[in-house]
Short mmCIF file of C-alpha atoms (C1' of nucleotides) in Angstrom, two decimals:
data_model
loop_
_atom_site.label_atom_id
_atom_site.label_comp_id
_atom_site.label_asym_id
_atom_site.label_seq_id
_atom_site.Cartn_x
_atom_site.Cartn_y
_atom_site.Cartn_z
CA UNK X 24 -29.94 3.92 -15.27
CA UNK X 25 -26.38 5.05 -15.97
CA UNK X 26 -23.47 3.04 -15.22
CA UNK X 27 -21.06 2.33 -17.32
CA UNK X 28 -22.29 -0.71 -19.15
CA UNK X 29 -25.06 1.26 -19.93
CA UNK X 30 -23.58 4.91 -20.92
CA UNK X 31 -21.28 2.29 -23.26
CA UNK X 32 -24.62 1.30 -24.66
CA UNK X 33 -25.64 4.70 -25.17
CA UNK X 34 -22.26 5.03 -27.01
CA UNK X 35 -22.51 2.60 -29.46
CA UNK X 36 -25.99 3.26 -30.53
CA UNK X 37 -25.40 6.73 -31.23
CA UNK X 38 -21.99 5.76 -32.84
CA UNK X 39 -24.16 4.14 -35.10
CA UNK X 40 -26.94 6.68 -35.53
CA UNK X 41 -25.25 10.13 -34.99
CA UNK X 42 -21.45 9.99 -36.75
CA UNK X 43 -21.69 12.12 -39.45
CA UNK X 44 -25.22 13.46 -38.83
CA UNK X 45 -25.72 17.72 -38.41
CA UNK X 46 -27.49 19.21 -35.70
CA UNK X 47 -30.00 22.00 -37.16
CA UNK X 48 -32.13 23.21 -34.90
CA UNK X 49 -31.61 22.64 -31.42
CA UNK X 50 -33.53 23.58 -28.36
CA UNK X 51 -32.52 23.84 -24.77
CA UNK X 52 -35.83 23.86 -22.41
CA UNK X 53 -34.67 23.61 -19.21
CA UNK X 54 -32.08 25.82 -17.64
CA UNK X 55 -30.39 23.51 -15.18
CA UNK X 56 -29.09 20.77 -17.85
CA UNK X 57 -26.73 23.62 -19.58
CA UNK X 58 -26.02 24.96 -15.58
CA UNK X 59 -22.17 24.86 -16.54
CA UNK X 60 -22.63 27.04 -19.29
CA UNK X 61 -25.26 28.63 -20.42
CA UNK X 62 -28.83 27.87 -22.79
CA UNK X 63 -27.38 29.85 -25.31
CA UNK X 64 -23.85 28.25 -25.26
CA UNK X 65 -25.39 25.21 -25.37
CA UNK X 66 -27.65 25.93 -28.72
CA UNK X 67 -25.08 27.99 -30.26
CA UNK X 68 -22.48 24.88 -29.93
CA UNK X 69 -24.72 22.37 -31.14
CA UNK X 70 -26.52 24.12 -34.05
CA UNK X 71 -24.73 23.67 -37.45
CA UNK X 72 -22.55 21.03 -35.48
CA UNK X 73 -21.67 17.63 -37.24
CA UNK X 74 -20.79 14.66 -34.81
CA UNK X 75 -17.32 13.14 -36.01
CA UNK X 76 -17.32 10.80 -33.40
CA UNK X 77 -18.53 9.12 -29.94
CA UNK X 78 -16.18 8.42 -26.95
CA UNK X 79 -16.89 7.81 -23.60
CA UNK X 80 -14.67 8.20 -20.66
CA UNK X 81 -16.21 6.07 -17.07
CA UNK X 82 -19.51 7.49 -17.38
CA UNK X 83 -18.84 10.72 -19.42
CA UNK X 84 -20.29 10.68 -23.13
CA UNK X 85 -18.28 12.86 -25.72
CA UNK X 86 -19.37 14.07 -28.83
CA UNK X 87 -16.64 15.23 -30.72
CA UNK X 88 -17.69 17.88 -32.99
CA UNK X 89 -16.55 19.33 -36.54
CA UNK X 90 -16.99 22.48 -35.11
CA UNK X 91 -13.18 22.13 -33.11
CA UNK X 92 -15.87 21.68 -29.69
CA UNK X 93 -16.50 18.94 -28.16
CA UNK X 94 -20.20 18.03 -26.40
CA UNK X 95 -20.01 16.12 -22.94
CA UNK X 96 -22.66 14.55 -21.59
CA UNK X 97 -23.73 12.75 -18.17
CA UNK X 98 -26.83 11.07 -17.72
CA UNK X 99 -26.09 10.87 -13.72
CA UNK X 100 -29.46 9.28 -12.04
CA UNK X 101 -32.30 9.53 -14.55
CA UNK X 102 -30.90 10.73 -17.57
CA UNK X 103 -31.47 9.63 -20.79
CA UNK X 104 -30.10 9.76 -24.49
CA UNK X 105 -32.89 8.82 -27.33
CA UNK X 106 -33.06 9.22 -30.89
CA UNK X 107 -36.67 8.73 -32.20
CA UNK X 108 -38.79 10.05 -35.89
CA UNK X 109 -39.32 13.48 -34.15
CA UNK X 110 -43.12 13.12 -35.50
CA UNK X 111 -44.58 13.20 -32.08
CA UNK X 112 -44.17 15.87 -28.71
CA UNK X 113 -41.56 15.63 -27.07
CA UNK X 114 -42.04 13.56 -24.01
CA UNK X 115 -41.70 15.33 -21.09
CA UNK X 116 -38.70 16.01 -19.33
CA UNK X 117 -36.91 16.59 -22.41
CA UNK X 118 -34.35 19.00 -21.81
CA UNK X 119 -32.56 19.02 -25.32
CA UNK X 120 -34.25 18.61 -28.71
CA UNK X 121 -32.05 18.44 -31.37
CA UNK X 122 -33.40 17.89 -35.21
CA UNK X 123 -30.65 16.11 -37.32
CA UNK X 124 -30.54 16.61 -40.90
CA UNK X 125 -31.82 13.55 -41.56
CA UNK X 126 -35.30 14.42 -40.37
CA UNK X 127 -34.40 12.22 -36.67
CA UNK X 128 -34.41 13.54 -33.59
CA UNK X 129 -31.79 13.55 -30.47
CA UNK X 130 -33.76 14.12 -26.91
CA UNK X 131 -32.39 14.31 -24.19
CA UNK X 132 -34.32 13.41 -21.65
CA UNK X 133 -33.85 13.55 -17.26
CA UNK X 134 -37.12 14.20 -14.94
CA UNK X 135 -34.42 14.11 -11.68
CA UNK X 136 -32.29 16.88 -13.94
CA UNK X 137 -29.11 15.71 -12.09
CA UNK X 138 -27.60 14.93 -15.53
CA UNK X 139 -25.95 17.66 -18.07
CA UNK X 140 -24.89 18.95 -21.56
CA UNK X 141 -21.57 20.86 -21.80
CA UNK X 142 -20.36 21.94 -25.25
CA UNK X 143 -17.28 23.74 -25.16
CA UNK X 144 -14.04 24.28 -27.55
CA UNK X 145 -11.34 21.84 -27.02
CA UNK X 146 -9.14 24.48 -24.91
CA UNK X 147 -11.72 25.48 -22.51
CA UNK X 148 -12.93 21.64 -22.25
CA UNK X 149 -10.68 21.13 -19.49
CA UNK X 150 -10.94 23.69 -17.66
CA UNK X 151 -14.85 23.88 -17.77
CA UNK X 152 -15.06 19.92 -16.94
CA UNK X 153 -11.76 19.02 -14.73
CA UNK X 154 -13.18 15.90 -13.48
CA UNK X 155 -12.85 14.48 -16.74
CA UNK X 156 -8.79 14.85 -15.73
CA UNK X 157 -9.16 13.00 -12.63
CA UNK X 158 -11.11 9.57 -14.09
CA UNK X 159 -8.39 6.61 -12.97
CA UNK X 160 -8.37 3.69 -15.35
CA UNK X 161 -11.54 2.25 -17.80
CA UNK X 162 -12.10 -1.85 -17.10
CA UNK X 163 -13.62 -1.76 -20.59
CA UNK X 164 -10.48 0.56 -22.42
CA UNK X 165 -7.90 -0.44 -20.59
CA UNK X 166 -8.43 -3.45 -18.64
CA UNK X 167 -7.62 -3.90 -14.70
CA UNK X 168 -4.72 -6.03 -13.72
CA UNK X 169 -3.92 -7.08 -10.60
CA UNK X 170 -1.06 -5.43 -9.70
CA UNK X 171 -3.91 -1.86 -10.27
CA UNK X 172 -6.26 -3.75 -7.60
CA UNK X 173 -3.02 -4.62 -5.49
CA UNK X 174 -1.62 -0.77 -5.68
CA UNK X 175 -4.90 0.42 -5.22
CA UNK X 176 -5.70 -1.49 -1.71
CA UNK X 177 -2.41 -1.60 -0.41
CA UNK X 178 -2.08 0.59 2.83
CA UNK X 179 -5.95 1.52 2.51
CA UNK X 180 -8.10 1.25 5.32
CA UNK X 181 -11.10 2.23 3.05
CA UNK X 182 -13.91 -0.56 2.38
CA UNK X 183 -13.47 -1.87 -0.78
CA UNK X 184 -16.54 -0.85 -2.47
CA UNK X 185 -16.26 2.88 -1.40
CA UNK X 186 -12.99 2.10 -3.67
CA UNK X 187 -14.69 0.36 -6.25
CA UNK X 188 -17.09 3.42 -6.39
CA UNK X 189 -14.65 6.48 -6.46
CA UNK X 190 -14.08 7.22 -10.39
CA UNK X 191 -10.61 8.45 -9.37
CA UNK X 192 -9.15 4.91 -9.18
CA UNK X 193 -11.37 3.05 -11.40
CA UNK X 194 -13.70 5.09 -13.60
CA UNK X 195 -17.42 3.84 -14.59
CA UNK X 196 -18.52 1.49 -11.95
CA UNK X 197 -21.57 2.40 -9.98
CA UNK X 198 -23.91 0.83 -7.45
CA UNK X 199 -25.36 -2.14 -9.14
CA UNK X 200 -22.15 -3.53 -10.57
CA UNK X 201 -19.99 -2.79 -7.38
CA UNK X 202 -22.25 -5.03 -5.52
CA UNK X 203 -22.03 -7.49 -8.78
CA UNK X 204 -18.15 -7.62 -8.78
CA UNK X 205 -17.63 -8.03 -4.81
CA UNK X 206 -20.03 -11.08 -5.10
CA UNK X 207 -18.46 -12.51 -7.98
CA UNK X 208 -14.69 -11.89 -6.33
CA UNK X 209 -16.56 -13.92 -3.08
CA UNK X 210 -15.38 -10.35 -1.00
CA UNK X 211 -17.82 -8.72 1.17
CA UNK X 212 -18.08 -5.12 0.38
CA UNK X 213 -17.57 -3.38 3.48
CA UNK X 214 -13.92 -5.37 4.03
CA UNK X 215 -11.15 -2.86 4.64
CA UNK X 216 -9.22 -3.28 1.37
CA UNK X 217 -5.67 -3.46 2.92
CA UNK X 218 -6.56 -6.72 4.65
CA UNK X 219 -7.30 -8.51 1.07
CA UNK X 220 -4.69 -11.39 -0.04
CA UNK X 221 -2.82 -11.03 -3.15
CA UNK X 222 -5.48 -13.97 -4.65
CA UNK X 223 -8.26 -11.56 -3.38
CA UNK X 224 -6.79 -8.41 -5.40
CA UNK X 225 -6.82 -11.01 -8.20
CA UNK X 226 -10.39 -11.95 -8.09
CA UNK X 227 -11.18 -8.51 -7.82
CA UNK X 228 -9.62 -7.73 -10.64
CA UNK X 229 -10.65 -10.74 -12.99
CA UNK X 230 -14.43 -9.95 -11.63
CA UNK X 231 -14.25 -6.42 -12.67
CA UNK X 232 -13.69 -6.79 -16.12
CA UNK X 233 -16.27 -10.04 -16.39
CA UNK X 234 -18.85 -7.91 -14.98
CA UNK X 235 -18.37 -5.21 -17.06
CA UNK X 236 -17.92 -7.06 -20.30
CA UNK X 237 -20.60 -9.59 -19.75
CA UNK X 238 -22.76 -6.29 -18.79
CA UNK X 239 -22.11 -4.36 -21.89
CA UNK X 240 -22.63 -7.52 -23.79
CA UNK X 241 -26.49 -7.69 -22.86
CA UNK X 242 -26.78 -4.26 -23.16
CA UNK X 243 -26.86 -3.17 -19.56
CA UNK X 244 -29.31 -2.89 -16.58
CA UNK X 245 -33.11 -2.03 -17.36
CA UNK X 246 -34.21 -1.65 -13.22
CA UNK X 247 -38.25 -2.46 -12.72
CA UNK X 248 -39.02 1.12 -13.13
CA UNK X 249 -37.89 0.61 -16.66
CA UNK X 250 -35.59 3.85 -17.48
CA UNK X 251 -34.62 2.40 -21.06
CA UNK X 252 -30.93 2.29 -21.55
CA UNK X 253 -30.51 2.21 -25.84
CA UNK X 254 -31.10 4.95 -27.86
CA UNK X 255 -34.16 3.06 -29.52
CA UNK X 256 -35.91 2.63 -26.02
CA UNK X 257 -35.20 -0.93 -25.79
CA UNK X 258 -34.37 -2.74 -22.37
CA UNK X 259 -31.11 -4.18 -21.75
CA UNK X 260 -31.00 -7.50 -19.91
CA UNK X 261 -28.08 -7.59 -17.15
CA UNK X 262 -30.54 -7.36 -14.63
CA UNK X 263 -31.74 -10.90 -15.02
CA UNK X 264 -28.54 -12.11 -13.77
CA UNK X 265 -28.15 -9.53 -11.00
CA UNK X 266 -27.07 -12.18 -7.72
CA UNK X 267 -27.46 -9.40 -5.20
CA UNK X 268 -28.12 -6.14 -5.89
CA UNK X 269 -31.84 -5.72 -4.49
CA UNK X 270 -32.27 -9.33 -3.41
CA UNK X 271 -32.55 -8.61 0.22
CA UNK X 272 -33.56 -11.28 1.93
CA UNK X 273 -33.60 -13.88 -1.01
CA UNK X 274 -31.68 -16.76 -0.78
CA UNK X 275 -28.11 -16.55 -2.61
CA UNK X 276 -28.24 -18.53 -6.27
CA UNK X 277 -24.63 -19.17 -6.04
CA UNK X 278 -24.17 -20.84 -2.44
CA UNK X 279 -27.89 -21.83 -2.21
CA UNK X 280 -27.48 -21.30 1.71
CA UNK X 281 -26.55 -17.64 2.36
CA UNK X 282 -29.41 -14.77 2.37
CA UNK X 283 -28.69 -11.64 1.07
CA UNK X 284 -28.41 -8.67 3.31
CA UNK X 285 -28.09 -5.32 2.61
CA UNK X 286 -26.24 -2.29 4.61
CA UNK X 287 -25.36 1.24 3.69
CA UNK X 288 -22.18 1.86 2.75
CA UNK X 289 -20.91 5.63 1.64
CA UNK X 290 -24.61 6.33 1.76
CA UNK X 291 -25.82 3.58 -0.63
CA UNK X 292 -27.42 0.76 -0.60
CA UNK X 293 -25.15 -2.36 -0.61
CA UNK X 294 -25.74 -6.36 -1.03
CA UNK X 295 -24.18 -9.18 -0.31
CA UNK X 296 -24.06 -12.98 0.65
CA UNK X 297 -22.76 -13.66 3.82
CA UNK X 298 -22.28 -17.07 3.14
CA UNK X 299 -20.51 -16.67 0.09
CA UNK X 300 -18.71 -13.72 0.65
CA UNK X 301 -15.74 -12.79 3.10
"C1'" DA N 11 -7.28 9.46 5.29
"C1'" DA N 12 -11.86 8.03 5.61
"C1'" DA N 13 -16.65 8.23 6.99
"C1'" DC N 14 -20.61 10.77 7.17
"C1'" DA N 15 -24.27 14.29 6.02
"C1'" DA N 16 -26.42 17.06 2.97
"C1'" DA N 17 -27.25 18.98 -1.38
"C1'" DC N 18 -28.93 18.92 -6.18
"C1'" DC N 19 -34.44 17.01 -8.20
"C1'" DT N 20 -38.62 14.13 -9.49
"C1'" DG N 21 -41.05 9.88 -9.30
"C1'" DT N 22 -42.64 5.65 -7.32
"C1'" DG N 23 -43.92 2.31 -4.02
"C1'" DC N 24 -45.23 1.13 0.45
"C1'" DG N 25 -47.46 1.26 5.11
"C1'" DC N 26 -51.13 3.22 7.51
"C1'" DT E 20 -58.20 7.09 -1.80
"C1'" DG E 21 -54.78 9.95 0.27
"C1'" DC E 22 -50.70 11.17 3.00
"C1'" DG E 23 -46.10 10.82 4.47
"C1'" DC E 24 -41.98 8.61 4.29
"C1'" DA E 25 -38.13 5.86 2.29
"C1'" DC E 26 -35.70 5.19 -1.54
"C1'" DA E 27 -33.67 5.47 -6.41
"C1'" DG E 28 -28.56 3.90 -11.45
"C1'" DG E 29 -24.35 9.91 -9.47
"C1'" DT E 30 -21.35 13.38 -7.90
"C1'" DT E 31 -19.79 17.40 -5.14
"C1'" DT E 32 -18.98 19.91 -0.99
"C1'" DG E 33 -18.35 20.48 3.70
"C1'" DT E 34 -17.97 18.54 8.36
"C1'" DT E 35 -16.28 15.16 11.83
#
DNA sequence: AAACAAACCTGTGCGC
DNA sequence: TGCGCACAGGTTTGTT
């Protein structure tokens, strides 16, 4: 699921459903998602807890607690964040059950179990999670001009979406929308970014930002296998104007003439028009 | 510096 | 129907 129009998703619905809500009894089940930690760290930070607020940082979530701690979470492949009636079982691959003390439920939920909960005090935060200190700039917080895209390429013989991809320069794009925002700039992802022209850096840069925005605005990607992205379950709908990403083969809706092709890249899958894009 | 390989896991879809 | 393989939204670590 998670990229960052989506983990933004998750943000604002449980901005809406968890701010100022306690956490009373909490339950970690599997090991692995509190692997930084510990189960017990975990539950003990959580329990009695009340959320103050939601931030996200690329694809980090934050809960920032009453408690002085602070509760970080990363959905990485499969995870996911869901707040439901807590009437029924939990369904499975829930790793974290928190009741709130409004008689809801927080699950969190990852069958890959790539993902993770970290709750730690707001001295040891950094320390316990120091990529959070290395994120480069948020399209959605802070914006991308194109004098970033410019600084960022210049002198880099790196393809441009293995730099669209590292969360170091820009923080929050993944897969999907890297392939999105090279075929909206009309750049072909494996280009070596120092050869791009200055009106290259600024499509780049304009096409970031649309992507993003226009992705948050329709709540995300919901892929076929239908990982939900909101905290209610429901779908978003970014994927129905997806113009490459898994279109191999199908004929390009912008040029009409180019059919999309798809290489590896830093060991993931990558699409593009060849027609369209250079 | 940059590309590549493998690792961490489970689930699904496809060809045979 | 069953088996084996490829592949999946992310990130880290180690090797060329």
């Amino acid at each position: 699921m998670p990229e960052l129009p989506e983990v933004e998703t998750v943000r604002r619905g449980l901005e809406r459903t968890l701010v100022g809500r306690r956490f009373d009894e909490v339950t970690v089940g599997r090991e692995r998602v509190a692997r930084r930690t510990s189960r017990k760290e975990l539950r003990d930070g959580l329990t009695g807890a009340r959320v103050v607020r939601v931030d996200r940082r690329g694809k980090y979530l934050l809960l920032e607690l009453d408690s002085d701690s602070v509760a970080m979470v990363h959905l990485r492949m499969s995870g996911q964040v869901v707040i439901d009636e807590g009437r029924t079982a939990p369904p499975a691959h829930s790793h974290v059950v928190a009741d709130l003390d409004d008689g809801q439920r927080m699950l969190f939920i990852d069958p890959r179990t790539f993902g993770e909960v970290v709750v730690a005090s707001r001295n040891e935060f950094e320390i316990l999670i120091p990529e959070l200190g290395r994120l480069g700039i948020d399209p959605l917080v802070d914006g991308v001009t194109i004098d970033d895209v410019v600084s960022m390429c210049c002198n880099r013989r790196r393809r441009v979406k293995s730099l669209l991809l590292d969360q170091s320069e820009i923080a929050g794009i993944g897969n999907i929308y890297a392939d999105e925002i090279c075929h909206r700039s009309g750049i072909r992802p494996d280009r070596q970014a120092h050869t791009l022209s200055r009106r290259s850096c600024r499509r780049l840069a304009d096409s970031i930002v649309d992507v993003i925005e226009e992705a948050v605005d329709l709540g995300g990607s919901t892929l076929a296998d239908a990982q939900y992205v909101g905290v209610d379950g429901e779908p978003g709908s970014y994927q129905d104007r997806h113009r490459v990403y898994a279109r191999t083969g199908q004929r390009c809706i912008t040029c009409g003439r180019g059919i999309i092709r798809r290489v590896m890249i830093d060991q993931r899958s990558s699409h593009f028009c060849p027609v369209c894009q250079r």
